[in-house]
GROMACS .gro file of C-alpha atoms in nm:
model
  102
    1MET     CA    1  10.716   8.175   9.048
    2ALA     CA    2  10.631   8.084   9.405
    3GLU     CA    3  10.379   7.815   9.476
    4ARG     CA    4  10.046   7.965   9.578
    5LYS     CA    5   9.921   7.846   9.912
    6ILE     CA    6   9.560   7.856  10.020
    7LEU     CA    7   9.496   8.143  10.259
    8THR     CA    8   9.282   8.105  10.565
    9ARG     CA    9   8.981   8.331  10.603
   10GLU     CA   10   9.167   8.558  10.847
   11GLU     CA   11   9.478   8.576  10.627
   12ALA     CA   12   9.263   8.664  10.324
   13ARG     CA   13   9.087   8.941  10.519
   14LYS     CA   14   9.420   9.087  10.631
   15ASP     CA   15   9.551   9.059  10.276
   16HIS     CA   16   9.251   9.247  10.135
   17GLU     CA   17   9.277   9.517  10.402
   18ALA     CA   18   9.646   9.563  10.326
   19MET     CA   19   9.577   9.594   9.953
   20LEU     CA   20   9.295   9.843  10.013
   21ARG     CA   21   9.519  10.053  10.239
   22PHE     CA   22   9.791  10.038   9.972
   23MET     CA   23   9.551  10.161   9.702
   24ALA     CA   24   9.385  10.423   9.926
   25LEU     CA   25   9.721  10.574  10.009
   26ARG     CA   26   9.813  10.589   9.640
   27PHE     CA   27   9.476  10.751   9.561
   28ALA     CA   28   9.528  11.012   9.832
   29LEU     CA   29   9.876  11.092   9.703
   30GLY     CA   30   9.747  11.121   9.345
   31LEU     CA   31   9.458  11.341   9.460
   32LEU     CA   32   9.702  11.566   9.644
   33VAL     CA   33   9.927  11.595   9.337
   34GLY     CA   34   9.626  11.678   9.120
   35LEU     CA   35   9.506  11.949   9.358
   36VAL     CA   36   9.857  12.095   9.378
   37CYS     CA   37   9.879  12.102   8.997
   38ALA     CA   38   9.539  12.272   8.973
   39SER     CA   39   9.640  12.532   9.231
   40LEU     CA   40   9.965  12.594   9.043
   41ILE     CA   41   9.763  12.653   8.726
   42PHE     CA   42   9.568  12.922   8.910
   43LEU     CA   43   9.868  13.073   9.089
   44LEU     CA   44  10.094  13.082   8.783
   45ASP     CA   45   9.806  13.222   8.576
   46ILE     CA   46   9.837  12.958   8.305
   47GLY     CA   47   9.586  13.029   8.031
   48SER     CA   48   9.494  13.345   8.225
   49LEU     CA   49   9.279  13.134   8.456
   50GLY     CA   50   9.412  13.304   8.767
   51SER     CA   51   9.330  13.653   8.643
   52ARG     CA   52   8.984  13.540   8.530
   53LEU     CA   53   8.921  13.391   8.874
   54ALA     CA   54   9.037  13.713   9.039
   55ARG     CA   55   8.775  13.906   8.842
   56ALA     CA   56   8.496  13.649   8.884
   57SER     CA   57   8.204  13.734   9.110
   58ASP     CA   58   8.184  13.375   9.238
   59PRO     CA   59   8.520  13.198   9.185
   60ILE     CA   60   8.433  12.891   9.394
   61ILE     CA   61   8.238  12.712   9.120
   62PRO     CA   62   8.510  12.743   8.849
   63VAL     CA   63   8.779  12.638   9.097
   64PHE     CA   64   8.566  12.339   9.199
   65LEU     CA   65   8.496  12.245   8.835
   66ILE     CA   66   8.866  12.250   8.749
   67ALA     CA   67   9.040  12.128   9.066
   68VAL     CA   68   8.812  11.839   9.166
   69PRO     CA   69   8.812  11.655   8.830
   70MET     CA   70   9.185  11.713   8.798
   71GLY     CA   71   9.246  11.572   9.146
   72LEU     CA   72   9.019  11.274   9.083
   73THR     CA   73   9.192  11.202   8.752
   74PHE     CA   74   9.537  11.211   8.910
   75GLY     CA   75   9.411  10.992   9.195
   76ALA     CA   76   9.261  10.740   8.952
   77VAL     CA   77   9.583  10.726   8.752
   78ALA     CA   78   9.782  10.670   9.072
   79VAL     CA   79   9.548  10.385   9.174
   80CYS     CA   80   9.578  10.228   8.828
   81ILE     CA   81   9.956  10.239   8.851
   82ALA     CA   82   9.939  10.097   9.205
   83ILE     CA   83   9.725   9.806   9.083
   84TRP     CA   84   9.957   9.754   8.789
   85VAL     CA   85  10.266   9.726   9.011
   86LEU     CA   86  10.090   9.559   9.304
   87PRO     CA   87  10.347   9.332   9.471
   88TYR     CA   88  10.106   9.038   9.491
   89GLU     CA   89  10.359   8.773   9.393
   90ALA     CA   90  10.580   8.898   9.674
   91LYS     CA   91  10.300   8.810   9.917
   92TYR     CA   92  10.381   8.443   9.872
   93GLN     CA   93  10.749   8.509   9.928
   94GLU     CA   94  10.667   8.685  10.257
   95ARG     CA   95  10.638   8.353  10.436
   96GLU     CA   96  10.992   8.270  10.336
   97THR     CA   97  11.153   8.609  10.404
   98GLY     CA   98  10.929   8.735  10.685
   99ARG     CA   99  10.884   9.078  10.518
  100ASP     CA  100  10.549   9.238  10.436
  101PRO     CA  101  10.545   9.354  10.069
  102PHE     CA  102  10.296   9.632  10.137
   0.00000   0.00000   0.00000
């Protein structure tokens, strides 16, 4: 394990911004996967949801109530996995190798 050095205020700010960008990107990718999965459920007519939506007088509300929570769930799972595998220990090795782990 690498020895942890004290970060300056500017280094800590940059570190936090890099981690937030890392997690935001993972959330966006998870959200996109969730929305794609929800649209595939409708397009492939799984559970006859697509045919029910085709006959609905106002299909926007059911689509919203299925797609948004599904996208948010996938996004949250992606963020949890990103936090779990966050390369934070590699941040201290960056000074030695010169590579940014994010």
